[in-house]
mmCIF file of C-alpha atoms in Angstrom:
data_model
loop_
_atom_site.group_PDB
_atom_site.id
_atom_site.type_symbol
_atom_site.label_atom_id
_atom_site.label_comp_id
_atom_site.label_asym_id
_atom_site.label_seq_id
_atom_site.Cartn_x
_atom_site.Cartn_y
_atom_site.Cartn_z
ATOM 1 C CA UNK D 268 3.641 25.833 -11.675
ATOM 2 C CA UNK D 269 4.398 25.010 -15.274
ATOM 3 C CA UNK D 270 1.448 23.919 -17.388
ATOM 4 C CA UNK D 271 2.108 20.567 -19.087
ATOM 5 C CA UNK D 272 0.939 20.267 -22.584
ATOM 6 C CA UNK D 273 0.349 16.842 -23.833
ATOM 7 C CA UNK D 274 -0.221 17.123 -27.579
ATOM 8 C CA UNK D 275 2.135 15.200 -29.715
ATOM 9 C CA UNK D 276 4.193 16.802 -32.317
ATOM 10 C CA UNK D 277 4.079 15.794 -35.946
ATOM 11 C CA UNK D 278 7.519 14.277 -35.479
ATOM 12 C CA UNK D 279 6.329 11.958 -32.562
ATOM 13 C CA UNK D 280 3.405 11.084 -34.340
ATOM 14 C CA UNK D 281 5.317 9.782 -37.213
ATOM 15 C CA UNK D 282 7.393 7.798 -35.009
ATOM 16 C CA UNK D 283 4.501 6.210 -33.290
ATOM 17 C CA UNK D 284 2.980 5.445 -37.011
ATOM 18 C CA UNK D 285 6.309 3.846 -37.804
ATOM 19 C CA UNK D 286 6.165 1.710 -34.764
ATOM 20 C CA UNK D 287 2.627 0.700 -35.303
ATOM 21 C CA UNK D 288 3.481 -0.369 -38.769
ATOM 22 C CA UNK D 289 6.302 -2.925 -37.465
ATOM 23 C CA UNK D 290 5.215 -6.571 -37.825
ATOM 24 C CA UNK D 291 3.312 -7.908 -35.068
ATOM 25 C CA UNK D 292 6.193 -10.238 -33.945
ATOM 26 C CA UNK D 293 8.688 -7.316 -33.958
ATOM 27 C CA UNK D 294 6.288 -5.264 -31.704
ATOM 28 C CA UNK D 295 5.754 -8.190 -29.218
ATOM 29 C CA UNK D 296 9.414 -8.966 -29.150
ATOM 30 C CA UNK D 297 10.348 -5.211 -28.399
ATOM 31 C CA UNK D 298 7.761 -5.444 -25.565
ATOM 32 C CA UNK D 299 9.020 -8.605 -24.131
ATOM 33 C CA UNK D 300 12.676 -7.166 -24.135
ATOM 34 C CA UNK D 301 11.510 -4.068 -22.350
ATOM 35 C CA UNK D 302 9.541 -6.223 -19.748
ATOM 36 C CA UNK D 303 12.791 -8.280 -19.496
ATOM 37 C CA UNK D 304 14.969 -5.182 -18.869
ATOM 38 C CA UNK D 305 12.557 -3.826 -16.294
ATOM 39 C CA UNK D 306 12.333 -7.271 -14.498
ATOM 40 C CA UNK D 307 16.234 -7.257 -14.279
ATOM 41 C CA UNK D 308 16.419 -3.728 -12.813
ATOM 42 C CA UNK D 309 14.172 -4.608 -9.819
ATOM 43 C CA UNK D 310 16.532 -7.563 -8.993
ATOM 44 C CA UNK D 311 19.695 -5.277 -9.395
ATOM 45 C CA UNK D 312 20.907 -6.890 -12.664
ATOM 46 C CA UNK D 313 21.543 -3.677 -14.261
ATOM 47 C CA UNK D 314 24.051 -4.934 -16.950
ATOM 48 C CA UNK D 315 21.560 -7.406 -17.984
ATOM 49 C CA UNK D 316 18.939 -4.941 -18.287
ATOM 50 C CA UNK D 317 21.220 -2.536 -20.226
ATOM 51 C CA UNK D 318 22.067 -5.291 -22.624
ATOM 52 C CA UNK D 319 18.152 -6.112 -23.208
ATOM 53 C CA UNK D 320 17.160 -2.393 -23.626
ATOM 54 C CA UNK D 321 20.131 -1.616 -26.141
ATOM 55 C CA UNK D 322 18.729 -4.514 -28.192
ATOM 56 C CA UNK D 323 15.373 -2.721 -28.286
ATOM 57 C CA UNK D 324 16.721 0.595 -29.151
ATOM 58 C CA UNK D 325 19.038 -0.807 -31.856
ATOM 59 C CA UNK D 326 15.697 -2.099 -33.746
ATOM 60 C CA UNK D 327 13.574 0.732 -32.750
ATOM 61 C CA UNK D 328 15.312 4.007 -31.690
ATOM 62 C CA UNK D 329 12.450 6.004 -31.004
ATOM 63 C CA UNK D 330 10.594 3.319 -28.841
ATOM 64 C CA UNK D 331 9.283 5.791 -25.971
ATOM 65 C CA UNK D 332 8.967 3.177 -23.452
ATOM 66 C CA UNK D 333 12.570 1.776 -24.052
ATOM 67 C CA UNK D 334 13.974 5.379 -23.799
ATOM 68 C CA UNK D 335 12.268 5.845 -20.428
ATOM 69 C CA UNK D 336 13.915 2.571 -19.281
ATOM 70 C CA UNK D 337 17.193 3.682 -20.485
ATOM 71 C CA UNK D 338 17.008 6.963 -18.877
ATOM 72 C CA UNK D 339 16.112 5.363 -15.610
ATOM 73 C CA UNK D 340 18.834 2.936 -15.851
ATOM 74 C CA UNK D 341 21.459 5.636 -16.094
ATOM 75 C CA UNK D 342 19.671 7.437 -13.266
ATOM 76 C CA UNK D 343 19.990 4.400 -11.053
ATOM 77 C CA UNK D 344 23.729 4.242 -11.901
ATOM 78 C CA UNK D 345 24.155 7.847 -11.177
ATOM 79 C CA UNK D 346 25.156 8.822 -14.713
ATOM 80 C CA UNK D 347 23.389 11.941 -15.062
ATOM 81 C CA UNK D 348 25.012 12.808 -18.344
ATOM 82 C CA UNK D 349 23.865 9.461 -20.039
ATOM 83 C CA UNK D 350 20.517 9.996 -18.550
ATOM 84 C CA UNK D 351 20.433 13.361 -19.980
ATOM 85 C CA UNK D 352 21.066 12.079 -23.529
ATOM 86 C CA UNK D 353 18.412 9.310 -23.168
ATOM 87 C CA UNK D 354 15.611 11.870 -22.149
ATOM 88 C CA UNK D 355 16.628 14.352 -24.991
ATOM 89 C CA UNK D 356 15.923 11.351 -27.320
ATOM 90 C CA UNK D 357 12.897 10.703 -25.436
ATOM 91 C CA UNK D 358 11.751 14.751 -25.952
ATOM 92 C CA UNK D 359 12.633 14.350 -29.616
ATOM 93 C CA UNK D 360 9.897 11.552 -30.111
ATOM 94 C CA UNK D 361 7.562 12.373 -27.188
ATOM 95 C CA UNK D 362 7.880 16.090 -26.331
ATOM 96 C CA UNK D 363 5.741 17.480 -23.503
ATOM 97 C CA UNK D 364 4.802 14.341 -22.309
ATOM 98 C CA UNK D 365 4.395 13.404 -18.379
ATOM 99 C CA UNK D 366 7.499 11.070 -18.289
ATOM 100 C CA UNK D 367 9.804 13.258 -20.256
ATOM 101 C CA UNK D 368 9.053 16.304 -18.260
ATOM 102 C CA UNK D 369 9.400 14.418 -14.828
ATOM 103 C CA UNK D 370 12.588 12.732 -15.822
ATOM 104 C CA UNK D 371 14.087 16.192 -16.946
ATOM 105 C CA UNK D 372 13.204 17.628 -13.776
ATOM 106 C CA UNK D 373 14.475 14.784 -11.898
ATOM 107 C CA UNK D 374 17.859 14.773 -13.530
ATOM 108 C CA UNK D 375 17.985 18.606 -12.611
ATOM 109 C CA UNK D 376 17.074 17.861 -9.037
ATOM 110 C CA UNK D 377 19.713 15.210 -8.868
ATOM 111 C CA UNK D 378 22.347 17.487 -10.259
ATOM 112 C CA UNK D 379 21.422 20.121 -7.483
ATOM 113 C CA UNK D 380 21.173 17.578 -4.621
ATOM 114 C CA UNK D 381 23.477 14.775 -5.255
ATOM 115 C CA UNK D 382 22.909 13.122 -1.994
ATOM 116 C CA UNK D 383 21.232 9.802 -1.003
ATOM 117 C CA UNK D 384 17.360 9.919 -1.185
ATOM 118 C CA UNK D 385 14.961 10.339 -4.187
ATOM 119 C CA UNK D 386 11.667 10.899 -2.531
ATOM 120 C CA UNK D 387 11.726 14.650 -2.358
ATOM 121 C CA UNK D 388 13.275 15.074 -5.753
ATOM 122 C CA UNK D 389 10.534 12.887 -7.330
ATOM 123 C CA UNK D 390 7.711 14.541 -5.606
ATOM 124 C CA UNK D 391 9.105 18.015 -6.857
ATOM 125 C CA UNK D 392 9.192 16.695 -10.459
ATOM 126 C CA UNK D 393 6.013 15.091 -10.576
ATOM 127 C CA UNK D 394 4.287 18.422 -9.031
ATOM 128 C CA UNK D 395 6.139 20.672 -11.514
ATOM 129 C CA UNK D 396 5.062 18.347 -14.291
ATOM 130 C CA UNK D 397 1.611 19.374 -13.354
ATOM 131 C CA UNK D 398 0.823 16.360 -11.031
ATOM 132 C CA UNK D 399 -0.123 14.155 -14.045
ATOM 133 C CA UNK D 400 -2.220 11.087 -13.644
ATOM 134 C CA UNK D 401 0.435 8.560 -14.966
ATOM 135 C CA UNK D 402 -2.143 5.638 -15.022
ATOM 136 C CA UNK D 403 -4.163 7.655 -17.806
ATOM 137 C CA UNK D 404 -1.688 9.685 -19.221
ATOM 138 C CA UNK D 405 1.708 7.987 -19.147
ATOM 139 C CA UNK D 406 3.571 6.971 -22.277
ATOM 140 C CA UNK D 407 5.067 3.570 -20.577
ATOM 141 C CA UNK D 408 2.248 1.622 -19.401
ATOM 142 C CA UNK D 409 4.007 -1.725 -19.235
ATOM 143 C CA UNK D 410 6.893 -0.823 -16.676
ATOM 144 C CA UNK D 411 4.867 -1.482 -13.303
ATOM 145 C CA UNK D 412 7.121 -3.305 -10.713
ATOM 146 C CA UNK D 413 6.499 -7.133 -10.628
ATOM 147 C CA UNK D 414 8.385 -9.239 -8.274
ATOM 148 C CA UNK D 415 8.028 -12.901 -7.591
ATOM 149 C CA UNK D 416 5.653 -13.934 -4.787
ATOM 150 C CA UNK D 417 7.538 -14.673 -1.593
ATOM 151 C CA UNK D 418 5.341 -17.592 -0.268
ATOM 152 C CA UNK D 419 6.697 -20.398 -2.402
ATOM 153 C CA UNK D 420 10.268 -19.738 -1.227
ATOM 154 C CA UNK D 421 9.127 -19.126 2.432
ATOM 155 C CA UNK D 422 7.116 -22.244 2.453
ATOM 156 C CA UNK D 423 9.868 -24.546 0.914
ATOM 157 C CA UNK D 424 12.672 -23.271 3.036
ATOM 158 C CA UNK D 425 10.977 -23.078 6.655
ATOM 159 C CA UNK D 426 8.315 -24.864 8.436
ATOM 160 C CA UNK D 427 7.933 -21.929 10.906
ATOM 161 C CA UNK D 428 4.076 -21.029 11.375
ATOM 162 C CA UNK D 429 4.810 -17.543 12.035
ATOM 163 C CA UNK D 430 7.188 -16.861 8.880
ATOM 164 C CA UNK D 431 4.719 -18.655 6.721
ATOM 165 C CA UNK D 432 1.819 -16.665 7.959
ATOM 166 C CA UNK D 433 3.845 -13.409 7.270
ATOM 167 C CA UNK D 434 4.367 -14.686 3.669
ATOM 168 C CA UNK D 435 0.618 -15.370 3.244
ATOM 169 C CA UNK D 436 -0.135 -11.893 4.477
ATOM 170 C CA UNK D 437 1.977 -10.698 1.589
ATOM 171 C CA UNK D 438 0.685 -12.826 -1.055
ATOM 172 C CA UNK D 439 -2.515 -14.067 0.166
ATOM 173 C CA UNK D 440 -2.300 -17.630 0.868
ATOM 174 C CA UNK D 441 -3.787 -20.812 -1.157
ATOM 175 C CA UNK D 442 -6.386 -23.190 0.122
ATOM 176 C CA UNK D 443 -3.693 -25.705 1.053
ATOM 177 C CA UNK D 444 -1.561 -23.072 2.980
ATOM 178 C CA UNK D 445 -4.579 -21.766 4.933
ATOM 179 C CA UNK D 446 -5.473 -25.490 5.973
ATOM 180 C CA UNK D 447 -2.033 -26.124 6.947
ATOM 181 C CA UNK D 448 -1.893 -22.752 9.012
ATOM 182 C CA UNK D 449 -5.404 -23.504 10.607
ATOM 183 C CA UNK D 450 -3.814 -26.909 12.014
ATOM 184 C CA UNK D 451 -0.562 -25.099 13.331
ATOM 185 C CA UNK D 452 -2.015 -22.094 15.024
ATOM 186 C CA UNK D 453 -0.806 -23.296 18.409
ATOM 187 C CA UNK D 454 2.760 -22.682 17.100
ATOM 188 C CA UNK D 455 2.191 -19.076 16.907
ATOM 189 C CA UNK D 456 3.676 -17.127 19.934
ATOM 190 C CA UNK D 457 3.567 -13.390 18.710
ATOM 191 C CA UNK D 458 0.359 -12.023 19.881
ATOM 192 C CA UNK D 459 0.188 -9.454 17.065
ATOM 193 C CA UNK D 460 0.592 -12.376 14.459
ATOM 194 C CA UNK D 461 -2.219 -14.192 16.201
ATOM 195 C CA UNK D 462 -4.351 -11.177 15.961
ATOM 196 C CA UNK D 463 -3.263 -10.751 12.147
ATOM 197 C CA UNK D 464 -4.050 -14.403 11.673
ATOM 198 C CA UNK D 465 -7.569 -13.762 13.267
ATOM 199 C CA UNK D 466 -8.235 -10.872 10.915
ATOM 200 C CA UNK D 467 -6.978 -13.034 7.737
ATOM 201 C CA UNK D 468 -9.291 -15.782 8.659
ATOM 202 C CA UNK D 469 -12.198 -13.439 8.951
ATOM 203 C CA UNK D 470 -11.872 -12.278 5.405
ATOM 204 C CA UNK D 471 -13.237 -14.228 2.521
ATOM 205 C CA UNK D 472 -15.518 -16.292 4.378
ATOM 206 C CA UNK D 473 -16.925 -17.917 1.305
ATOM 207 C CA UNK D 474 -13.585 -19.729 0.787
ATOM 208 C CA UNK D 475 -13.222 -22.852 2.938
ATOM 209 C CA UNK D 476 -15.697 -21.506 5.673
ATOM 210 C CA UNK D 477 -15.377 -24.656 7.970
ATOM 211 C CA UNK D 478 -11.533 -24.255 8.008
ATOM 212 C CA UNK D 479 -11.651 -20.431 8.495
ATOM 213 C CA UNK D 480 -14.436 -20.829 11.401
ATOM 214 C CA UNK D 481 -12.219 -23.564 13.054
ATOM 215 C CA UNK D 482 -9.159 -21.085 12.961
ATOM 216 C CA UNK D 483 -11.004 -18.257 14.489
ATOM 217 C CA UNK D 484 -12.328 -20.401 17.145
ATOM 218 C CA UNK D 485 -8.827 -21.401 18.140
ATOM 219 C CA UNK D 486 -7.511 -17.990 17.729
ATOM 220 C CA UNK D 487 -10.243 -16.440 20.005
ATOM 221 C CA UNK D 488 -9.609 -18.722 22.795
ATOM 222 C CA UNK D 489 -6.019 -18.079 22.831
ATOM 223 C CA UNK D 490 -6.413 -14.247 22.598
ATOM 224 C CA UNK D 491 -9.220 -13.906 24.963
ATOM 225 C CA UNK D 492 -7.047 -13.852 28.278
ATOM 226 C CA UNK D 493 -4.737 -11.401 26.755
ATOM 227 C CA UNK D 494 -7.750 -9.076 25.788
ATOM 228 C CA UNK D 495 -9.366 -9.369 29.135
ATOM 229 C CA UNK D 496 -6.110 -8.316 30.706
ATOM 230 C CA UNK D 497 -5.554 -5.360 28.421
ATOM 231 C CA UNK D 498 -5.523 -2.089 30.356
ATOM 232 C CA UNK D 499 -4.012 0.326 27.667
ATOM 233 C CA UNK D 500 -4.714 -0.638 24.037
ATOM 234 C CA UNK D 501 -8.293 -1.101 22.613
ATOM 235 C CA UNK D 502 -7.118 -2.962 19.315
ATOM 236 C CA UNK D 503 -7.298 -6.429 20.649
ATOM 237 C CA UNK D 504 -10.353 -6.345 22.859
ATOM 238 C CA UNK D 505 -12.233 -4.505 19.905
ATOM 239 C CA UNK D 506 -11.410 -7.199 17.450
ATOM 240 C CA UNK D 507 -12.639 -9.873 20.003
ATOM 241 C CA UNK D 508 -15.750 -7.906 20.811
ATOM 242 C CA UNK D 509 -16.862 -7.747 17.149
ATOM 243 C CA UNK D 510 -15.331 -10.627 15.306
ATOM 244 C CA UNK D 511 -17.693 -13.276 14.155
ATOM 245 C CA UNK D 512 -20.646 -10.912 14.956
ATOM 246 C CA UNK D 513 -23.150 -10.087 12.259
ATOM 247 C CA UNK D 514 -22.637 -6.905 10.570
ATOM 248 C CA UNK D 515 -26.532 -6.473 10.293
ATOM 249 C CA UNK D 516 -27.140 -6.806 13.923
ATOM 250 C CA UNK D 517 -27.749 -3.628 16.038
ATOM 251 C CA UNK D 518 -25.353 -3.326 18.927
ATOM 252 C CA UNK D 519 -26.462 -4.717 22.096
ATOM 253 C CA UNK D 520 -26.486 -2.884 25.330
ATOM 254 C CA UNK D 521 -23.726 -5.243 26.581
ATOM 255 C CA UNK D 522 -21.669 -4.411 23.378
ATOM 256 C CA UNK D 523 -22.131 -0.552 23.970
ATOM 257 C CA UNK D 524 -21.092 -0.655 27.501
ATOM 258 C CA UNK D 525 -17.775 -2.603 26.279
ATOM 259 C CA UNK D 526 -17.286 0.155 23.783
ATOM 260 C CA UNK D 527 -17.356 2.763 26.579
ATOM 261 C CA UNK D 528 -14.606 0.807 28.485
ATOM 262 C CA UNK D 529 -12.553 0.512 25.450
ATOM 263 C CA UNK D 530 -12.901 4.348 24.660
ATOM 264 C CA UNK D 531 -11.434 4.902 28.099
ATOM 265 C CA UNK D 532 -8.214 3.063 27.281
ATOM 266 C CA UNK D 533 -5.118 5.463 26.396
ATOM 267 C CA UNK D 534 -4.304 3.731 23.102
ATOM 268 C CA UNK D 535 -5.536 2.003 20.107
ATOM 269 C CA UNK D 536 -2.264 0.205 19.275
ATOM 270 C CA UNK D 537 1.358 0.543 19.919
ATOM 271 C CA UNK D 538 2.766 -1.520 16.900
ATOM 272 C CA UNK D 539 3.499 0.630 13.878
ATOM 273 C CA UNK D 540 3.727 -0.278 10.191
ATOM 274 C CA UNK D 541 7.524 0.495 10.279
ATOM 275 C CA UNK D 542 7.957 -2.491 12.776
ATOM 276 C CA UNK D 543 5.623 -4.748 10.855
ATOM 277 C CA UNK D 544 7.620 -4.074 7.678
ATOM 278 C CA UNK D 545 11.040 -4.489 9.221
ATOM 279 C CA UNK D 546 9.751 -7.929 10.839
ATOM 280 C CA UNK D 547 8.654 -9.077 7.389
ATOM 281 C CA UNK D 548 11.620 -8.022 5.514
ATOM 282 C CA UNK D 549 13.808 -9.783 8.266
ATOM 283 C CA UNK D 550 11.782 -13.192 7.950
ATOM 284 C CA UNK D 551 11.827 -13.043 3.997
ATOM 285 C CA UNK D 552 15.607 -12.290 3.963
ATOM 286 C CA UNK D 553 16.335 -15.221 6.522
ATOM 287 C CA UNK D 554 14.614 -17.418 3.983
ATOM 288 C CA UNK D 555 16.999 -16.470 1.210
ATOM 289 C CA UNK D 556 14.846 -13.841 -0.563
ATOM 290 C CA UNK D 557 17.420 -11.189 -1.689
ATOM 291 C CA UNK D 558 14.765 -9.252 -3.391
ATOM 292 C CA UNK D 559 11.415 -9.414 -1.472
ATOM 293 C CA UNK D 560 10.110 -6.373 -3.518
ATOM 294 C CA UNK D 561 6.779 -5.238 -2.396
ATOM 295 C CA UNK D 562 6.274 -8.300 -0.194
ATOM 296 C CA UNK D 563 7.295 -6.685 3.002
ATOM 297 C CA UNK D 564 5.046 -3.789 2.427
ATOM 298 C CA UNK D 565 2.089 -5.751 1.676
ATOM 299 C CA UNK D 566 2.658 -7.979 4.722
ATOM 300 C CA UNK D 567 2.814 -4.771 6.813
ATOM 301 C CA UNK D 568 -0.266 -3.276 5.142
ATOM 302 C CA UNK D 569 -2.127 -6.654 6.276
ATOM 303 C CA UNK D 570 -0.798 -6.249 9.657
ATOM 304 C CA UNK D 571 -2.706 -2.983 10.225
ATOM 305 C CA UNK D 572 -5.647 -4.394 11.962
ATOM 306 C CA UNK D 573 -8.369 -2.100 10.752
ATOM 307 C CA UNK D 574 -11.119 -4.831 10.174
ATOM 308 C CA UNK D 575 -12.528 -4.101 13.728
ATOM 309 C CA UNK D 576 -12.948 -0.446 13.117
ATOM 310 C CA UNK D 577 -14.725 -1.212 9.892
ATOM 311 C CA UNK D 578 -17.164 -3.706 11.522
ATOM 312 C CA UNK D 579 -17.848 -0.978 14.252
ATOM 313 C CA UNK D 580 -18.581 1.653 11.396
ATOM 314 C CA UNK D 581 -21.161 -0.876 9.854
ATOM 315 C CA UNK D 582 -22.705 -2.021 13.166
ATOM 316 C CA UNK D 583 -23.260 1.686 14.572
ATOM 317 C CA UNK D 584 -24.922 2.588 11.385
ATOM 318 C CA UNK D 585 -27.332 -0.262 11.808
ATOM 319 C CA UNK D 586 -27.789 0.760 15.344
ATOM 320 C CA UNK D 587 -28.317 4.499 15.294
ATOM 321 C CA UNK D 588 -32.004 4.942 14.596
ATOM 322 C CA UNK D 589 -32.908 2.586 17.328
ATOM 323 C CA UNK D 590 -31.336 4.597 20.096
ATOM 324 C CA UNK D 591 -32.787 6.907 22.686
ATOM 325 C CA UNK D 592 -31.192 10.326 22.655
ATOM 326 C CA UNK D 593 -29.196 9.578 25.834
ATOM 327 C CA UNK D 594 -27.980 6.313 24.175
ATOM 328 C CA UNK D 595 -27.140 8.208 20.932
ATOM 329 C CA UNK D 596 -24.920 10.757 22.965
ATOM 330 C CA UNK D 597 -23.126 7.838 24.906
ATOM 331 C CA UNK D 598 -22.427 5.743 21.808
ATOM 332 C CA UNK D 599 -21.391 8.812 19.909
ATOM 333 C CA UNK D 600 -18.728 9.842 22.700
ATOM 334 C CA UNK D 601 -17.463 6.208 22.578
ATOM 335 C CA UNK D 602 -17.105 6.146 18.815
ATOM 336 C CA UNK D 603 -15.777 9.562 18.452
ATOM 337 C CA UNK D 604 -13.063 8.818 21.236
ATOM 338 C CA UNK D 605 -12.083 5.540 19.528
ATOM 339 C CA UNK D 606 -11.874 7.043 16.212
ATOM 340 C CA UNK D 607 -9.451 9.576 17.491
ATOM 341 C CA UNK D 608 -7.384 7.010 18.855
ATOM 342 C CA UNK D 609 -7.309 5.037 15.459
ATOM 343 C CA UNK D 610 -6.873 8.363 13.254
ATOM 344 C CA UNK D 611 -3.644 9.014 15.364
ATOM 345 C CA UNK D 612 -1.902 6.236 13.589
ATOM 346 C CA UNK D 613 0.745 6.850 10.946
ATOM 347 C CA UNK D 614 -0.891 5.391 7.900
ATOM 348 C CA UNK D 615 -3.539 6.830 5.369
ATOM 349 C CA UNK D 616 -6.038 3.889 6.213
ATOM 350 C CA UNK D 617 -5.981 4.318 9.811
ATOM 351 C CA UNK D 618 -6.550 8.208 9.267
ATOM 352 C CA UNK D 619 -9.445 7.483 6.992
ATOM 353 C CA UNK D 620 -11.012 4.937 9.099
ATOM 354 C CA UNK D 621 -10.613 6.884 12.329
ATOM 355 C CA UNK D 622 -12.112 10.107 10.913
ATOM 356 C CA UNK D 623 -14.952 8.312 9.592
ATOM 357 C CA UNK D 624 -15.535 6.970 12.992
ATOM 358 C CA UNK D 625 -15.235 10.367 14.300
ATOM 359 C CA UNK D 626 -17.713 11.823 11.842
ATOM 360 C CA UNK D 627 -20.035 9.153 12.941
ATOM 361 C CA UNK D 628 -19.812 9.868 16.493
ATOM 362 C CA UNK D 629 -20.178 13.611 15.912
ATOM 363 C CA UNK D 630 -23.373 12.880 14.088
ATOM 364 C CA UNK D 631 -24.855 10.693 16.825
ATOM 365 C CA UNK D 632 -23.932 13.545 19.397
ATOM 366 C CA UNK D 633 -25.487 16.212 17.041
ATOM 367 C CA UNK D 634 -22.097 18.081 17.034
ATOM 368 C CA UNK D 635 -22.059 19.664 13.600
ATOM 369 C CA UNK D 636 -18.615 21.437 14.222
ATOM 370 C CA UNK D 637 -16.954 18.135 15.008
ATOM 371 C CA UNK D 638 -18.648 16.406 12.167
ATOM 372 C CA UNK D 639 -17.378 19.326 9.792
ATOM 373 C CA UNK D 640 -13.933 18.753 11.140
ATOM 374 C CA UNK D 641 -13.986 15.055 10.358
ATOM 375 C CA UNK D 642 -15.293 15.648 7.100
ATOM 376 C CA UNK D 643 -12.497 17.998 6.122
ATOM 377 C CA UNK D 644 -9.955 15.615 7.279
ATOM 378 C CA UNK D 645 -11.755 12.703 5.176
ATOM 379 C CA UNK D 646 -11.529 14.853 2.125
ATOM 380 C CA UNK D 647 -7.774 15.638 2.723
ATOM 381 C CA UNK D 648 -7.213 11.998 2.900
ATOM 382 C CA UNK D 649 -8.921 11.204 -0.443
ATOM 383 C CA UNK D 650 -7.023 14.058 -2.032
ATOM 384 C CA UNK D 651 -3.895 12.194 -0.799
ATOM 385 C CA UNK D 652 -5.012 8.832 -1.842
ATOM 386 C CA UNK D 653 -5.476 10.238 -5.244
ATOM 387 C CA UNK D 654 -2.379 11.616 -5.564
ATOM 388 C CA UNK D 655 -0.544 8.639 -4.604
ATOM 389 C CA UNK D 656 -2.393 6.537 -7.222
ATOM 390 C CA UNK D 657 -1.412 9.230 -9.860
ATOM 391 C CA UNK D 658 2.431 9.329 -9.204
ATOM 392 C CA UNK D 659 2.568 5.636 -9.513
ATOM 393 C CA UNK D 660 5.988 5.040 -7.986
ATOM 394 C CA UNK D 661 6.043 1.389 -8.895
ATOM 395 C CA UNK D 662 5.856 2.422 -12.599
ATOM 396 C CA UNK D 663 9.258 3.768 -12.555
ATOM 397 C CA UNK D 664 12.126 1.272 -12.819
ATOM 398 C CA UNK D 665 14.198 2.908 -10.015
ATOM 399 C CA UNK D 666 14.773 0.573 -7.134
ATOM 400 C CA UNK D 667 16.747 2.946 -5.026
ATOM 401 C CA UNK D 668 13.597 5.512 -5.357
ATOM 402 C CA UNK D 669 11.328 2.699 -4.501
ATOM 403 C CA UNK D 670 13.402 1.849 -1.307
ATOM 404 C CA UNK D 671 13.362 5.343 -0.254
ATOM 405 C CA UNK D 672 9.741 5.870 -0.984
ATOM 406 C CA UNK D 673 8.834 2.711 1.001
ATOM 407 C CA UNK D 674 11.250 3.734 3.823
ATOM 408 C CA UNK D 675 9.322 7.077 4.301
ATOM 409 C CA UNK D 676 5.992 5.580 3.649
ATOM 410 C CA UNK D 677 6.312 2.897 6.381
ATOM 411 C CA UNK D 678 7.965 5.441 8.816
ATOM 412 C CA UNK D 679 4.832 7.839 8.662
ATOM 413 C CA UNK D 680 2.750 7.357 5.496
ATOM 414 C CA UNK D 681 0.394 10.117 6.125
ATOM 415 C CA UNK D 682 3.102 12.806 6.589
ATOM 416 C CA UNK D 683 5.076 11.413 3.439
ATOM 417 C CA UNK D 684 2.175 10.996 1.123
ATOM 418 C CA UNK D 685 0.791 14.472 2.340
ATOM 419 C CA UNK D 686 3.602 16.385 0.726
ATOM 420 C CA UNK D 687 2.118 15.299 -2.593
ATOM 421 C CA UNK D 688 -0.843 17.703 -2.033
ATOM 422 C CA UNK D 689 0.963 20.518 -0.395
ATOM 423 C CA UNK D 690 0.438 24.095 -2.027
#
């Protein structure tokens, strides 16, 4: 692997000093135009983005951020020769920098493999650059994707309680939206969305506590018959078992018996993140949102019902020192088994929560080998999380790359992001 040196050359230092000497208004104007170009890229207005970035480079030919954006624009359009020229200019003013190296490698990857799909090319380019932390080391710090919230458009164009809920999951609802939804919960028909609403109204109990408590009461009543009849999945009954219980209260004998029954069910959930993503994207586009950006992904993340496993972790921690040896063994088996069901999910969050429960279960059972196994998986998960934060896919104004990355992430996030830390 190549070693990436980050020291600025005298030439690039001179360029940076000359930029620093520009009048404040000129510097701010350049930043605003770069931001405009990036925003236009994310809504597929590539001609408008090209015009904005050209203006910047006419006034400041050595602006590193503008050159990064220009190179990405040409890459997005498939013009590899023009992208190469932009990166050569970038290399002259900012040699041996993360973006410069990654763009060079990315262009070469695209030349070798000119087929749809950017994810693997980007991963290889980032690894070859030394897997830099772009949050701390990157040249262009103002390029992060920004897209308009989806909630205003969805709420304006539809009165569907389900569509509005999904928009709230993407953006986080306002107090007015929460009150409206609490008054229209009987209109929800999809049990998965009812469960998402229950999890939503359990969070941030300090905000409108009466509204949230009323909403949870309605949802628990509607979901209770479904949970009682569930013979395969433990997700819904686990949520209803623990919702509205105190996190500081030890588990009761009745709750531990219920956990044993839930651990006997073969699955935690059958709903995948890809299904939630596709459902959210369909709803947003049906409302006329042509560029939902990260909205479907955020809605899908909030549709992963991991609140109950977290509550279970906390409740077990409070309980463990109050149990007999036999009770510790029984609870440990239940927690270990439930954790394994959750960890089999395709997301990083499910993996981490599931193996944390497995580690906790192994500790209760006194099984050091199983505890060490779970701890190893947790360390691997943390390494993957760190790598994902460092590559910063949303920092690169490449919509087609972002779409490919999201497609692979929602299909199986653990496997996709795991490639970032492979030897």
